[in-house]
Coordinates of N, CA and C in Angstrom, one line a residue:
M1 N 7.1 -16.0 10.8 CA 6.2 -15.1 10.1 C 6.5 -13.7 10.5
R2 N 6.4 -12.8 9.6 CA 6.7 -11.4 9.9 C 5.5 -10.7 10.6
E3 N 5.9 -9.8 11.4 CA 4.9 -9.0 12.2 C 4.1 -8.1 11.3
P4 N 2.8 -7.8 11.5 CA 2.1 -6.9 10.7 C 2.6 -5.4 10.9
I5 N 2.4 -4.6 10.1 CA 2.7 -3.2 10.2 C 2.0 -2.6 11.4
D6 N 2.6 -1.8 12.2 CA 2.0 -1.2 13.4 C 1.0 -0.1 13.0
A7 N -0.2 -0.4 13.0 CA -1.3 0.5 12.7 C -2.1 0.8 13.9
T8 N -1.5 1.1 15.0 CA -2.1 1.3 16.3 C -3.2 2.3 16.2
G9 N -4.4 1.9 16.8 CA -5.5 2.8 16.8 C -6.3 2.9 15.5
E10 N -5.9 2.1 14.5 CA -6.6 2.2 13.2 C -7.3 0.9 13.0
D11 N -8.4 0.9 12.3 CA -9.2 -0.2 12.0 C -8.7 -0.9 10.7
V12 N -7.9 -2.0 10.9 CA -7.3 -2.7 9.8 C -8.4 -3.4 9.0
V13 N -8.4 -3.1 7.7 CA -9.3 -3.7 6.8 C -8.7 -5.0 6.1
L14 N -7.4 -4.9 5.8 CA -6.8 -5.9 5.0 C -5.2 -5.8 5.2
Q15 N -4.6 -7.0 5.2 CA -3.1 -7.1 5.1 C -2.8 -8.0 3.9
R16 N -1.9 -7.5 3.1 CA -1.5 -8.3 1.9 C -0.1 -8.1 1.6
Q17 N 0.5 -9.0 0.9 CA 1.9 -8.9 0.4 C 1.9 -8.5 -1.0
L18 N 2.4 -7.3 -1.4 CA 2.6 -6.9 -2.8 C 3.9 -7.5 -3.3
D19 N 3.9 -7.7 -4.6 CA 5.2 -8.2 -5.2 C 6.1 -7.0 -5.4
A20 N 7.0 -6.8 -4.4 CA 7.9 -5.6 -4.4 C 8.9 -5.6 -5.6
D21 N 9.1 -6.8 -6.2 CA 10.0 -6.9 -7.4 C 9.3 -6.7 -8.7
Q22 N 8.0 -6.7 -8.8 CA 7.3 -6.7 -10.0 C 7.4 -5.4 -10.8
G23 N 7.5 -4.3 -10.1 CA 7.6 -3.0 -10.8 C 6.4 -2.3 -11.0
N24 N 5.2 -2.8 -10.7 CA 3.9 -2.1 -10.9 C 3.1 -2.0 -9.6
Q25 N 3.8 -1.6 -8.6 CA 3.2 -1.6 -7.2 C 2.0 -0.7 -7.2
M26 N 2.0 0.4 -8.0 CA 0.9 1.3 -8.0 C -0.4 0.6 -8.6
V27 N -0.2 -0.1 -9.6 CA -1.3 -0.9 -10.2 C -1.8 -1.9 -9.1
Q28 N -0.9 -2.6 -8.5 CA -1.3 -3.5 -7.4 C -2.1 -2.8 -6.3
L29 N -1.7 -1.6 -5.9 CA -2.4 -0.9 -4.9 C -3.8 -0.5 -5.3
V30 N -3.9 0.1 -6.5 CA -5.2 0.5 -7.1 C -6.1 -0.8 -7.2
E31 N -5.6 -1.9 -7.6 CA -6.4 -3.1 -7.7 C -6.8 -3.6 -6.3
L32 N -6.0 -3.5 -5.4 CA -6.2 -3.9 -4.0 C -7.4 -3.0 -3.4
I33 N -7.3 -1.7 -3.6 CA -8.4 -0.8 -3.1 C -9.7 -1.1 -3.8
A34 N -9.6 -1.3 -5.1 CA -10.8 -1.5 -5.9 C -11.5 -2.9 -5.5
D35 N -10.6 -3.8 -5.1 CA -11.1 -5.1 -4.7 C -11.9 -5.0 -3.3
I36 N -11.3 -4.2 -2.4 CA -11.9 -3.9 -1.1 C -13.3 -3.2 -1.3
D37 N -13.3 -2.3 -2.2 CA -14.6 -1.5 -2.5 C -15.5 -2.2 -3.4
D38 N -15.1 -3.4 -3.9 CA -15.9 -4.2 -4.9 C -16.3 -3.4 -6.1
V39 N -15.3 -2.7 -6.7 CA -15.5 -1.9 -7.9 C -14.4 -2.2 -8.9
E40 N -14.5 -1.8 -10.1 CA -13.4 -1.9 -11.1 C -12.4 -0.9 -10.8
P41 N -11.1 -1.2 -11.0 CA -10.0 -0.2 -10.8 C -10.2 1.1 -11.5
T42 N -10.9 1.1 -12.6 CA -11.1 2.3 -13.4 C -12.2 3.2 -12.7
E43 N -12.9 2.7 -11.7 CA -14.0 3.4 -11.1 C -13.5 4.3 -9.9
I44 N -12.3 4.1 -9.5 CA -11.8 4.9 -8.3 C -10.8 6.0 -8.8
S45 N -10.6 6.9 -7.9 CA -9.7 8.0 -8.3 C -8.3 7.5 -8.5
P46 N -7.6 8.1 -9.5 CA -6.3 7.7 -9.7 C -5.4 8.2 -8.6
I47 N -4.3 7.4 -8.4 CA -3.3 7.9 -7.4 C -2.4 8.9 -8.2
Y48 N -2.3 10.0 -7.6 CA -1.6 11.1 -8.2 C -0.1 10.9 -8.5
R49 N 0.4 11.5 -9.5 CA 1.7 11.3 -10.0 C 2.8 11.4 -8.9
D50 N 2.6 12.3 -7.9 CA 3.6 12.4 -6.8 C 3.7 11.2 -6.0
I51 N 2.5 10.6 -5.7 CA 2.5 9.4 -4.9 C 3.1 8.2 -5.7
D52 N 2.7 8.2 -7.0 CA 3.2 7.1 -7.9 C 4.7 7.1 -7.9
S53 N 5.4 8.2 -8.1 CA 6.8 8.2 -8.1 C 7.4 7.9 -6.8
L54 N 6.7 8.4 -5.7 CA 7.2 8.1 -4.4 C 7.2 6.6 -4.1
V55 N 6.1 5.9 -4.4 CA 6.0 4.5 -4.2 C 7.0 3.8 -5.1
S56 N 7.2 4.2 -6.3 CA 8.1 3.5 -7.2 C 9.5 3.6 -6.7
N57 N 9.9 4.8 -6.2 CA 11.2 5.0 -5.7 C 11.4 4.2 -4.4
F58 N 10.3 4.2 -3.6 CA 10.4 3.4 -2.3 C 10.7 2.0 -2.5
F59 N 10.0 1.3 -3.5 CA 10.3 -0.1 -3.8 C 11.6 -0.3 -4.6
G60 N 12.0 0.8 -5.3 CA 13.2 0.6 -6.1 C 14.5 0.8 -5.3
S61 N 14.5 1.2 -4.1 CA 15.7 1.4 -3.3 C 15.6 0.6 -2.0
Q62 N 15.7 -0.7 -2.1 CA 15.6 -1.6 -1.0 C 16.7 -1.3 0.0
P63 N 16.4 -1.3 1.3 CA 17.4 -1.1 2.4 C 18.2 -2.4 2.6
P64 N 19.3 -2.4 3.3 CA 20.0 -3.6 3.6 C 19.0 -4.5 4.4
S65 N 19.4 -5.8 4.5 CA 18.5 -6.7 5.2 C 18.2 -6.3 6.6
R66 N 19.1 -5.6 7.3 CA 18.8 -5.2 8.7 C 18.0 -3.9 8.7
G67 N 17.8 -3.3 7.6 CA 17.0 -2.0 7.5 C 15.6 -2.3 7.2
D68 N 14.7 -1.3 7.5 CA 13.3 -1.5 7.3 C 12.7 -0.1 7.2
A69 N 12.0 0.2 6.1 CA 11.3 1.4 6.0 C 9.9 1.3 5.8
T70 N 9.1 2.2 6.3 CA 7.6 2.2 6.1 C 7.2 3.5 5.5
L71 N 6.2 3.4 4.6 CA 5.6 4.6 4.0 C 4.1 4.5 4.3
A72 N 3.5 5.6 4.7 CA 2.1 5.6 5.0 C 1.5 6.9 4.3
F73 N 0.3 6.7 3.7 CA -0.4 7.8 3.0 C -1.9 7.4 3.0
S74 N -2.7 8.4 2.7 CA -4.2 8.2 2.6 C -4.6 8.2 1.2
Y75 N -5.6 7.3 0.9 CA -6.1 7.2 -0.5 C -7.5 6.5 -0.4
Q76 N -8.4 7.1 -1.1 CA -9.8 6.6 -1.2 C -10.5 6.3 0.2
G77 N -10.1 7.0 1.2 CA -10.7 6.8 2.5 C -10.0 5.8 3.3
Y78 N -8.8 5.4 2.9 CA -8.0 4.4 3.6 C -6.7 5.0 4.0
R79 N -6.1 4.5 5.0 CA -4.7 4.8 5.3 C -3.9 3.5 4.9
I80 N -3.0 3.7 4.0 CA -2.2 2.6 3.5 C -0.8 2.7 4.1
H81 N -0.4 1.6 4.7 CA 1.0 1.5 5.2 C 1.7 0.4 4.4
L82 N 2.9 0.9 3.8 CA 3.7 0.0 3.0 C 5.1 -0.2 3.7
K83 N 5.5 -1.5 3.6 CA 6.9 -1.8 4.0 C 7.6 -2.0 2.7
Q84 N 9.0 -1.8 2.7 CA 9.7 -2.0 1.4 C 9.8 -3.4 0.9
D85 N 9.4 -4.4 1.8 CA 9.4 -5.8 1.3 C 8.0 -6.1 0.7
G86 N 7.1 -5.2 0.6 CA 5.8 -5.4 0.0 C 4.7 -5.6 1.0
R87 N 5.0 -5.8 2.2 CA 3.9 -5.9 3.2 C 3.0 -4.7 3.2
T88 N 1.7 -4.8 3.1 CA 0.8 -3.7 3.0 C -0.4 -3.9 4.0
T89 N -0.7 -2.9 4.7 CA -1.8 -2.9 5.6 C -2.7 -1.7 5.2
V90 N -4.0 -2.0 5.0 CA -5.0 -1.0 4.7 C -5.9 -0.8 5.8
C91 N -6.0 0.4 6.3 CA -6.9 0.8 7.4 C -8.0 1.7 7.0
D92 N -9.2 1.5 7.6 CA -10.3 2.4 7.3 C -10.2 3.7 8.1
L93 N -10.3 4.8 7.4 CA -10.2 6.1 8.0 C -11.5 6.6 8.5
S94 N -12.6 5.9 8.2 CA -14.0 6.4 8.6 C -14.4 6.0 10.0
T95 N -13.6 5.2 10.6 CA -13.9 4.7 12.0 C -13.2 5.5 13.0

């Protein structure tokens, strides 16, 4: 089993595997956050275009099997940590 993303000092709310090959990771992320907040995806703030293209490019350029990259950003009061293989850790920023 793979190790979770290192979110040292952060309150982990959820860990989930996104489908890194599906091509709609931003939709998956919005649905994930909406699910945590128990609201419809249309009820939360959109992820801005810059982050959308950043995440799309992140998943679109897979590193060699020995490589591993992590992307972290804040959204809707959460710190989201993404690995290029789709591993996602969501941490609560309010604690």
